[in-house]
PDB file of N, CA and C in Angstrom:
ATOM      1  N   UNK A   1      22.946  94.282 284.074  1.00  0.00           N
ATOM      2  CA  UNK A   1      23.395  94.300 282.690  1.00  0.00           C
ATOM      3  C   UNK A   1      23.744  95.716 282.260  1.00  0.00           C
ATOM      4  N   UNK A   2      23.093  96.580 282.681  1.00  0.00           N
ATOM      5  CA  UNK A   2      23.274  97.984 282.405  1.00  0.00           C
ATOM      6  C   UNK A   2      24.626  98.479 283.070  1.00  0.00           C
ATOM      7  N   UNK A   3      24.499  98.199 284.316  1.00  0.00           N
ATOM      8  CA  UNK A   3      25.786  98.382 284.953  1.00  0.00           C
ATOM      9  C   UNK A   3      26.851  97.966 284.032  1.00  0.00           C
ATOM     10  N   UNK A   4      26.640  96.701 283.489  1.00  0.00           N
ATOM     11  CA  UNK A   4      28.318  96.360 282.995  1.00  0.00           C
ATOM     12  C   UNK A   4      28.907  96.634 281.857  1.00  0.00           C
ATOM     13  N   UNK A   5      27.550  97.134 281.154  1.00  0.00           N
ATOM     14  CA  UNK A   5      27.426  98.060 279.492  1.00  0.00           C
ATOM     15  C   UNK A   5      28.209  99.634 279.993  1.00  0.00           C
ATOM     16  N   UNK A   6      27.758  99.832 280.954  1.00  0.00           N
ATOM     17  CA  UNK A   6      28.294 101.428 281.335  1.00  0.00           C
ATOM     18  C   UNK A   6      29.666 101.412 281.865  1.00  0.00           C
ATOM     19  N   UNK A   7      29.880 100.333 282.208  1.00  0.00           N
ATOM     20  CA  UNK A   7      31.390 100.177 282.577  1.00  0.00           C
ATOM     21  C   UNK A   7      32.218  99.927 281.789  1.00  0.00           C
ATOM     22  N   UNK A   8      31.703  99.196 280.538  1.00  0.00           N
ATOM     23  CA  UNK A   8      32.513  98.406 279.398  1.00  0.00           C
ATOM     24  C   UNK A   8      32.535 100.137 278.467  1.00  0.00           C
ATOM     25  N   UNK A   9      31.769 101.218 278.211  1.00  0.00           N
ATOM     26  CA  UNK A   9      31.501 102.239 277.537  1.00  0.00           C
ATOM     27  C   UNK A   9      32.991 103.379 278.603  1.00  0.00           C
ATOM     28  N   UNK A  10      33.016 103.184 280.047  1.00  0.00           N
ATOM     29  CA  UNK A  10      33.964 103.848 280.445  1.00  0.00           C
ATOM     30  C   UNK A  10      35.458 103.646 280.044  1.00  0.00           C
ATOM     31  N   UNK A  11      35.798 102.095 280.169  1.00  0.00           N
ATOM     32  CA  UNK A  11      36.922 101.746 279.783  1.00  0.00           C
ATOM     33  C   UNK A  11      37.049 101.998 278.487  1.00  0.00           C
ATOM     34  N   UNK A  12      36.416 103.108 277.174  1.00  0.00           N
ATOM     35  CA  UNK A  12      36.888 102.806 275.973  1.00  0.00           C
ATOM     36  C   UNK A  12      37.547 104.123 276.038  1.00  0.00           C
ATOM     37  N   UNK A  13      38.304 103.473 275.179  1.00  0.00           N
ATOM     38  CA  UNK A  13      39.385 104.737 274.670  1.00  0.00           C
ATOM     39  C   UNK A  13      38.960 105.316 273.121  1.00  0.00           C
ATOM     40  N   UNK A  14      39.203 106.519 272.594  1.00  0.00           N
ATOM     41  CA  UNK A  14      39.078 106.818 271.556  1.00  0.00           C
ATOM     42  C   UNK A  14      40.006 107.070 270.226  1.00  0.00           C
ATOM     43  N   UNK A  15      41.062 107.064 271.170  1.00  0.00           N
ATOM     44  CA  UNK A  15      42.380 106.530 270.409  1.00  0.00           C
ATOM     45  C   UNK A  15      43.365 107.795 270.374  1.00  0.00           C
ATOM     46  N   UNK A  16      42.620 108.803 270.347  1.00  0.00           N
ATOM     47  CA  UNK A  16      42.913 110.490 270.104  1.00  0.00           C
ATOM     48  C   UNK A  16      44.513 110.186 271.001  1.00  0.00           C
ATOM     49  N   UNK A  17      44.387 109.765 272.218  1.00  0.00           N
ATOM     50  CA  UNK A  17      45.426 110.252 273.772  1.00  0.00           C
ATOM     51  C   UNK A  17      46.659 108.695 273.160  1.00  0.00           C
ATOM     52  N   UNK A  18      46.316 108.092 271.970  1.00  0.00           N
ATOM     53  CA  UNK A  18      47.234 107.007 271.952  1.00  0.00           C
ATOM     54  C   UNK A  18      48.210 107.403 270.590  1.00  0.00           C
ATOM     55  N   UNK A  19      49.721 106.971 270.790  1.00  0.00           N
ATOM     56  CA  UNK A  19      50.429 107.044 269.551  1.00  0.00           C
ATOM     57  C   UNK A  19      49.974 106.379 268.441  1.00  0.00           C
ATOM     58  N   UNK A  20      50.300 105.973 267.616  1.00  0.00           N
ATOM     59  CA  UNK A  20      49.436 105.802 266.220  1.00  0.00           C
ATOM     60  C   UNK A  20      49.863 103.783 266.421  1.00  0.00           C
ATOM     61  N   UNK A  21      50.736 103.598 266.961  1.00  0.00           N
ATOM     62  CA  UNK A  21      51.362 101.839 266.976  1.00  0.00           C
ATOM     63  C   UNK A  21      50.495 101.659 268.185  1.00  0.00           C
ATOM     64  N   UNK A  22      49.947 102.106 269.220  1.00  0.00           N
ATOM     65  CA  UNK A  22      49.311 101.972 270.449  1.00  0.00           C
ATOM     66  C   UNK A  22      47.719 101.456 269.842  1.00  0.00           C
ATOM     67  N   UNK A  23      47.018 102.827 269.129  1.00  0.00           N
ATOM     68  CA  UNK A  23      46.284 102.400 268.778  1.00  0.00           C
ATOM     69  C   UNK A  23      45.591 101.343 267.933  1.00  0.00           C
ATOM     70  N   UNK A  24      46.855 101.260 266.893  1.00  0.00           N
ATOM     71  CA  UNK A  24      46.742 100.276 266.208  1.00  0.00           C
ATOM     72  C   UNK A  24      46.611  99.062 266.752  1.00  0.00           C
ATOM     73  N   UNK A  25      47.943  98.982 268.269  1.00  0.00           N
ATOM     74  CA  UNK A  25      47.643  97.304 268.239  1.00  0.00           C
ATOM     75  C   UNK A  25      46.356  97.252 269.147  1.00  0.00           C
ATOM     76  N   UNK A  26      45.772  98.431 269.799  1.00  0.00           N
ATOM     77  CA  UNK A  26      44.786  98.025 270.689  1.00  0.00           C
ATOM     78  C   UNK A  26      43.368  97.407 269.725  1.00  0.00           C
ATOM     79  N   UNK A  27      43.580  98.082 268.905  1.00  0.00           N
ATOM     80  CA  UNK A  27      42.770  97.884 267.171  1.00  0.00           C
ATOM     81  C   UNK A  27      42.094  96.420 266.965  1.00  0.00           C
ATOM     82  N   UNK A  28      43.783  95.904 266.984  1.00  0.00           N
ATOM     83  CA  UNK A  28      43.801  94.746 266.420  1.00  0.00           C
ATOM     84  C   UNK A  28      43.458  93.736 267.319  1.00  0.00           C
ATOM     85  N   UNK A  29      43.751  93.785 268.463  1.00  0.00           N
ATOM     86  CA  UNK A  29      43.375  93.007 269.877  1.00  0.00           C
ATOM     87  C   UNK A  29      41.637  92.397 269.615  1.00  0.00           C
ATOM     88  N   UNK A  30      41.205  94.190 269.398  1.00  0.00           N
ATOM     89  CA  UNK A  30      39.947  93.910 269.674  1.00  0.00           C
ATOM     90  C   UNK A  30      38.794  92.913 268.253  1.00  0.00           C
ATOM     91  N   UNK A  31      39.519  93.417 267.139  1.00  0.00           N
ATOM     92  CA  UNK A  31      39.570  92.301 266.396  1.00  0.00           C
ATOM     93  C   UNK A  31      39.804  90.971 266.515  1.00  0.00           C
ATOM     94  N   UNK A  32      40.767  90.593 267.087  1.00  0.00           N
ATOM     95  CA  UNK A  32      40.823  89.210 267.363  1.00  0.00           C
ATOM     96  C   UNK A  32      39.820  88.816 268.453  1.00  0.00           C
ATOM     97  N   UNK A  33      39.130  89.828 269.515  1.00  0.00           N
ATOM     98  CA  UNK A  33      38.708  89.216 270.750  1.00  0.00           C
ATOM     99  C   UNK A  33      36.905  89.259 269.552  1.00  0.00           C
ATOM    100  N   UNK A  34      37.015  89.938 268.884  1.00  0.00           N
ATOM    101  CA  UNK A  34      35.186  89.780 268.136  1.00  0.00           C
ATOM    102  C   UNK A  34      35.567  88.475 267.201  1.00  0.00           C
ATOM    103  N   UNK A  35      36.886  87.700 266.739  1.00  0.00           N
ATOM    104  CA  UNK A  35      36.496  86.704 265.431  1.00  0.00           C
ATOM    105  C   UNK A  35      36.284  85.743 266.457  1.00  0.00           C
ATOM    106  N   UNK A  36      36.681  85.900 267.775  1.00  0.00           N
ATOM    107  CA  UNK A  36      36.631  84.464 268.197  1.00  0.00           C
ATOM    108  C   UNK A  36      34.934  84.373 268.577  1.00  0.00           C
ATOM    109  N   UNK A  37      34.482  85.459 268.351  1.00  0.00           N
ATOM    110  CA  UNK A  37      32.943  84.931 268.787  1.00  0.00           C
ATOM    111  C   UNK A  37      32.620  84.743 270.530  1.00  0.00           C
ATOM    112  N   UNK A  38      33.171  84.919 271.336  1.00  0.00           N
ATOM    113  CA  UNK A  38      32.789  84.659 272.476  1.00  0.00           C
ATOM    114  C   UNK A  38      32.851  85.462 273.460  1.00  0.00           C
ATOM    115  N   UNK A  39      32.705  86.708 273.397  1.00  0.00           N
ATOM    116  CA  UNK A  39      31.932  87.503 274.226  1.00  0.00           C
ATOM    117  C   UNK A  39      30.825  87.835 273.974  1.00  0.00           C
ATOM    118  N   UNK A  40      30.374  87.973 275.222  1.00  0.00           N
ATOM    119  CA  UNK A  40      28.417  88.111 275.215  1.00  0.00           C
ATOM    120  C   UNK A  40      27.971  89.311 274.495  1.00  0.00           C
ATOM    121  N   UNK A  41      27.199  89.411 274.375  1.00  0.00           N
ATOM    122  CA  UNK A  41      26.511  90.501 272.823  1.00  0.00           C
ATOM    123  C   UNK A  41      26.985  92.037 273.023  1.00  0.00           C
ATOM    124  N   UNK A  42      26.456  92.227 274.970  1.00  0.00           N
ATOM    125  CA  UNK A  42      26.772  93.679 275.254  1.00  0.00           C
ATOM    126  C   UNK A  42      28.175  94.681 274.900  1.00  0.00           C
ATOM    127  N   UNK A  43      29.104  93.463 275.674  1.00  0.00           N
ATOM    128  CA  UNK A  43      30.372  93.559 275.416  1.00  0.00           C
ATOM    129  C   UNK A  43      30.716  93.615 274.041  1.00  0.00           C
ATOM    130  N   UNK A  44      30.924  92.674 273.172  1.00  0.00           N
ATOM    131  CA  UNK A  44      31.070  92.646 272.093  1.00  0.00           C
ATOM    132  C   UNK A  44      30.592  94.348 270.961  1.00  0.00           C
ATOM    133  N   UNK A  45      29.240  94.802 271.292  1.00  0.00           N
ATOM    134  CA  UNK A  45      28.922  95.634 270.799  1.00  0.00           C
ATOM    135  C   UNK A  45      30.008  97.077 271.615  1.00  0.00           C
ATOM    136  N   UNK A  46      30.006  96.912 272.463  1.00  0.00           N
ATOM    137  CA  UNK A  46      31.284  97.920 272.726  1.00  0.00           C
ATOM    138  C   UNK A  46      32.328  97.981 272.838  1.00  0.00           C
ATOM    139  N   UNK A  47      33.129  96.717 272.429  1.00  0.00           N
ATOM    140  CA  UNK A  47      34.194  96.616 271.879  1.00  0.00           C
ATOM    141  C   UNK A  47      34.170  96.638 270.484  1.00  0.00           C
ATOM    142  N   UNK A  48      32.978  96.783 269.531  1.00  0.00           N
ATOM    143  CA  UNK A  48      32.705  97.316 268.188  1.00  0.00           C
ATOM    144  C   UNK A  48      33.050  98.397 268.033  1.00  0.00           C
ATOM    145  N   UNK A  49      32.532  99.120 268.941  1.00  0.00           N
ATOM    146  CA  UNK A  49      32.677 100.778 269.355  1.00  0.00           C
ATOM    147  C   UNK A  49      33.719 101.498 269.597  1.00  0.00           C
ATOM    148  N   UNK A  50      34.397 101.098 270.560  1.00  0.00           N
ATOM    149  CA  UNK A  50      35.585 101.178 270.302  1.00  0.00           C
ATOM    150  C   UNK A  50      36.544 101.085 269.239  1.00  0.00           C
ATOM    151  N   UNK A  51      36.190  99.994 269.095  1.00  0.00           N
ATOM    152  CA  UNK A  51      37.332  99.854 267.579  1.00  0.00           C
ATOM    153  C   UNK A  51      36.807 100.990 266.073  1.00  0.00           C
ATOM    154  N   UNK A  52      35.549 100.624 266.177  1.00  0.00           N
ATOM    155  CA  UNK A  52      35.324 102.481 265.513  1.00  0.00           C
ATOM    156  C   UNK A  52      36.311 103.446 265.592  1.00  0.00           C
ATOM    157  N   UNK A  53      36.107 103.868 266.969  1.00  0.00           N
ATOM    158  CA  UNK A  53      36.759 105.003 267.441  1.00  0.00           C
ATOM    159  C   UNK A  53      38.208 104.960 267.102  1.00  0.00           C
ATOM    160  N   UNK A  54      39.133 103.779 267.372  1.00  0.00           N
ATOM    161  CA  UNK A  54      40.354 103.558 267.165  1.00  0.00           C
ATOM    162  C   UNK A  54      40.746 103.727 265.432  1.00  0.00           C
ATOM    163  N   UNK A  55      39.900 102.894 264.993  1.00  0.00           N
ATOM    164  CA  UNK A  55      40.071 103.075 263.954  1.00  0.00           C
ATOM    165  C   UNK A  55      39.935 104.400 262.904  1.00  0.00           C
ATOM    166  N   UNK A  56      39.023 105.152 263.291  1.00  0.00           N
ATOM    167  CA  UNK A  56      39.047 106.861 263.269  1.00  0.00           C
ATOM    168  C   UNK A  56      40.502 107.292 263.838  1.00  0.00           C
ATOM    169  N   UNK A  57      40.518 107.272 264.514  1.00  0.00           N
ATOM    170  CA  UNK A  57      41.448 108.124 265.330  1.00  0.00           C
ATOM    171  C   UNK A  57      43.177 107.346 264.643  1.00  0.00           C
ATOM    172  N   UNK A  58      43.299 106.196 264.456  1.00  0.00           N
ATOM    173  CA  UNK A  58      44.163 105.753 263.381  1.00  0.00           C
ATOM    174  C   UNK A  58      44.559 106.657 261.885  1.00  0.00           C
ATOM    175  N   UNK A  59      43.343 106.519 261.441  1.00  0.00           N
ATOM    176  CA  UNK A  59      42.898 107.358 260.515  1.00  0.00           C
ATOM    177  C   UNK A  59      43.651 108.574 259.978  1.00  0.00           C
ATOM    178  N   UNK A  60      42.997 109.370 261.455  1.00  0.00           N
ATOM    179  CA  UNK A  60      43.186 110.779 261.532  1.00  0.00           C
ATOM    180  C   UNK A  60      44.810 110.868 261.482  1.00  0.00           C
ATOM    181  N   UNK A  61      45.402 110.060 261.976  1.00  0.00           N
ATOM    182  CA  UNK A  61      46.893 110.304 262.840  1.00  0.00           C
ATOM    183  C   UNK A  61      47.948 110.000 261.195  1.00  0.00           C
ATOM    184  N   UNK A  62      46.810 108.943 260.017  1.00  0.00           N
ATOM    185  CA  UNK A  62      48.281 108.440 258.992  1.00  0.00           C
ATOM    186  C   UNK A  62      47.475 110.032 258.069  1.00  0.00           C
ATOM    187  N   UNK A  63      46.363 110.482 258.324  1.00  0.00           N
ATOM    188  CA  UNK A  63      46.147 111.589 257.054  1.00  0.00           C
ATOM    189  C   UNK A  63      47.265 112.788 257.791  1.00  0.00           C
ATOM    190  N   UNK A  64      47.252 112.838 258.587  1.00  0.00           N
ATOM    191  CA  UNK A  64      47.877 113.987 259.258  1.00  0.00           C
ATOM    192  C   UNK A  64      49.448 114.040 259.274  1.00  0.00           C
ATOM    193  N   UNK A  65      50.167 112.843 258.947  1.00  0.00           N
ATOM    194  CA  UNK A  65      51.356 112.279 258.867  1.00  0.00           C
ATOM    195  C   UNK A  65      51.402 112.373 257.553  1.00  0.00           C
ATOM    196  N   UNK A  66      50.461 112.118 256.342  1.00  0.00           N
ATOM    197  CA  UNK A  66      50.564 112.622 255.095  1.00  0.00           C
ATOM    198  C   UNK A  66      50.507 113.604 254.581  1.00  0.00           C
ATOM    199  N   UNK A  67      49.897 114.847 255.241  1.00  0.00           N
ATOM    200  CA  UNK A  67      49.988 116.034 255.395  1.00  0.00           C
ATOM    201  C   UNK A  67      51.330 116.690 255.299  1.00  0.00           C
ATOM    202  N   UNK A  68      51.612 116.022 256.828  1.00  0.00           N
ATOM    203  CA  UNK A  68      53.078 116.545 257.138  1.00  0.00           C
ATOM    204  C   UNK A  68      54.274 116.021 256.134  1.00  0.00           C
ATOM    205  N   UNK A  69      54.306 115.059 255.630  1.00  0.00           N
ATOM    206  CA  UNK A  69      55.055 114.948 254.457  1.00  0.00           C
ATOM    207  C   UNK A  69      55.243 115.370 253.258  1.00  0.00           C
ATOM    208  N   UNK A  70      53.587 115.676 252.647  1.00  0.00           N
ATOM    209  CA  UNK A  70      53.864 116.685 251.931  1.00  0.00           C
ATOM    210  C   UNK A  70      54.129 117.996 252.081  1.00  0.00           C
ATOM    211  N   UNK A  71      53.909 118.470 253.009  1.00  0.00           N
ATOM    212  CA  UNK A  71      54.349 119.726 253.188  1.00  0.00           C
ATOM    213  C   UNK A  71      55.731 120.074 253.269  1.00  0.00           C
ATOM    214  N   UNK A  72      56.745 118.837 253.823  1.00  0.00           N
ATOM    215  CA  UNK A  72      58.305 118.713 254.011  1.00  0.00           C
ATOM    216  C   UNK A  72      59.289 118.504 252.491  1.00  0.00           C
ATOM    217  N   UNK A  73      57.886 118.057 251.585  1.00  0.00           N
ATOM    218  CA  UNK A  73      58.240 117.811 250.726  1.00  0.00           C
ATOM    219  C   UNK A  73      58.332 118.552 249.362  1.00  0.00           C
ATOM    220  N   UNK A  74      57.067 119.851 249.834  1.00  0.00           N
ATOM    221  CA  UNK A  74      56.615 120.846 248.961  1.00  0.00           C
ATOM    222  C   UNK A  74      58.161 121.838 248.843  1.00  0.00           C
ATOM    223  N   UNK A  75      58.081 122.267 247.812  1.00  0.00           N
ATOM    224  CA  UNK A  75      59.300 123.242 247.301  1.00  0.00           C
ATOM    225  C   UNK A  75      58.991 124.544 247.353  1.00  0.00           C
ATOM    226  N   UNK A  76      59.973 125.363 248.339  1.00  0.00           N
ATOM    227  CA  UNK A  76      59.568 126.994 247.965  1.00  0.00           C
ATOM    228  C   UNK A  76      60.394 127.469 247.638  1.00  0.00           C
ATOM    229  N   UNK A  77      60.650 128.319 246.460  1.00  0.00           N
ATOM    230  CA  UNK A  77      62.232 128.758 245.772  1.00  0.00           C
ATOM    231  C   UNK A  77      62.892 128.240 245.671  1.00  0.00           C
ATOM    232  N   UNK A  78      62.853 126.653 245.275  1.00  0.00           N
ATOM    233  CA  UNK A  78      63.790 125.614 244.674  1.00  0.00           C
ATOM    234  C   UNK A  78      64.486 125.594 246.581  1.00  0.00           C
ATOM    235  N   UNK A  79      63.956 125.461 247.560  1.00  0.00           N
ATOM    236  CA  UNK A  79      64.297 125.243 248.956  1.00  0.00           C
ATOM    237  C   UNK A  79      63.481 124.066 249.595  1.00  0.00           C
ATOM    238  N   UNK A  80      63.856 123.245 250.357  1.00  0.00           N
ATOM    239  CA  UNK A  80      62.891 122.099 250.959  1.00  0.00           C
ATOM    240  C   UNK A  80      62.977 122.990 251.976  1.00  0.00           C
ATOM    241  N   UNK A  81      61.258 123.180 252.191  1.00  0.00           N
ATOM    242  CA  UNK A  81      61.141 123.926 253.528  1.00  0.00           C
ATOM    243  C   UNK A  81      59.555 123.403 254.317  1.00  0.00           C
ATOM    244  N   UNK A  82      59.448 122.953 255.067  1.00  0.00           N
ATOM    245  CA  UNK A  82      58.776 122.517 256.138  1.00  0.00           C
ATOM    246  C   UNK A  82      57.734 124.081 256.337  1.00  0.00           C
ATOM    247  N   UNK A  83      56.583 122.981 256.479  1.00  0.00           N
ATOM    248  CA  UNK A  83      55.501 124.358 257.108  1.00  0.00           C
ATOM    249  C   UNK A  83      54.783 123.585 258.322  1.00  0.00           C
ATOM    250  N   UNK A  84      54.668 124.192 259.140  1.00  0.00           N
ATOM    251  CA  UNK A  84      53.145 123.593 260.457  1.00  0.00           C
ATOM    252  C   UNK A  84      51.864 123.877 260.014  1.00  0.00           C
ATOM    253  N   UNK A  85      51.321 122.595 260.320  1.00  0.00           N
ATOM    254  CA  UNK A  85      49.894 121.976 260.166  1.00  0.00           C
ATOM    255  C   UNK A  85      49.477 122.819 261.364  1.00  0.00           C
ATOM    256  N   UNK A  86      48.055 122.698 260.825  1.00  0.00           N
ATOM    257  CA  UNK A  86      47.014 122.725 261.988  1.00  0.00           C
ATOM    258  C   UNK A  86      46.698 121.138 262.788  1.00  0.00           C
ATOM    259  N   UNK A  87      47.011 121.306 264.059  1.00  0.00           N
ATOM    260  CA  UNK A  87      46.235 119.680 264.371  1.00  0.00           C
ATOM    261  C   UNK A  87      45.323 119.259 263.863  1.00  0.00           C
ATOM    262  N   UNK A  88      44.784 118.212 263.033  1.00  0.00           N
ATOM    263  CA  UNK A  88      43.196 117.657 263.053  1.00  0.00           C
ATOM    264  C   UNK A  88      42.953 117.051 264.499  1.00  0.00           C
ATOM    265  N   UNK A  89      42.124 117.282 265.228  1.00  0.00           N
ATOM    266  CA  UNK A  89      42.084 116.315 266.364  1.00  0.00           C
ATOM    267  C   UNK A  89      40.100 116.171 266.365  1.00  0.00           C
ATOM    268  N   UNK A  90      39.414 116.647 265.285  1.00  0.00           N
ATOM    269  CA  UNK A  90      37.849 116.570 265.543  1.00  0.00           C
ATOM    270  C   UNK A  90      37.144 115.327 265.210  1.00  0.00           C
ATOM    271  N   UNK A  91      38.209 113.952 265.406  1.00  0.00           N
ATOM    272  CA  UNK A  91      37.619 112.812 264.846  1.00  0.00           C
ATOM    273  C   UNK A  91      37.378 111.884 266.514  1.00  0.00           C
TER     274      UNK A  91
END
């Protein structure tokens, strides 16, 4: 049982290394695989976990995209001028 908890904990992703539609649908997958109720408890609890993580890392990717819009959007001397963000990547 331990074995297959530690294996199910390797295969998770955290979402960070996925585009923002990647993560999302992996998101949603895992949502559908917890309403149906039928994976065994272990599993289930780390596919909870995961989807945490995804869902963070979702998160991070639309604040950071809102960032960047306002900033494209901010006015300097009556000029639309674009500035660079710092990455967030500490989620």
């Amino acid at each position: 049982m331990k074995k297959k908890t530690a294996e199910l904990a390797e295969n998770q992703t955290t979402g960070n290394e996925l585009l923002f539609e990647e993560a999302l649908q992996k998101l949603e997958d895992i949502v559908k695989q917890l309403e149906k109720g039928e994976l065994p408890l272990d599993e289930s609890l780390a596919r909870f976990s995961e989807g945490v993580l995804l869902s963070k890392a979702c998160l991070t990717k639309l604040n950071n995209a809102e960032q960047q819009i306002d900033t494209i959007l901010h006015e300097e001397e009556g000029i639309m001028v674009e500035k660079p963000l710092p990455l967030q990547e500490d989620m």
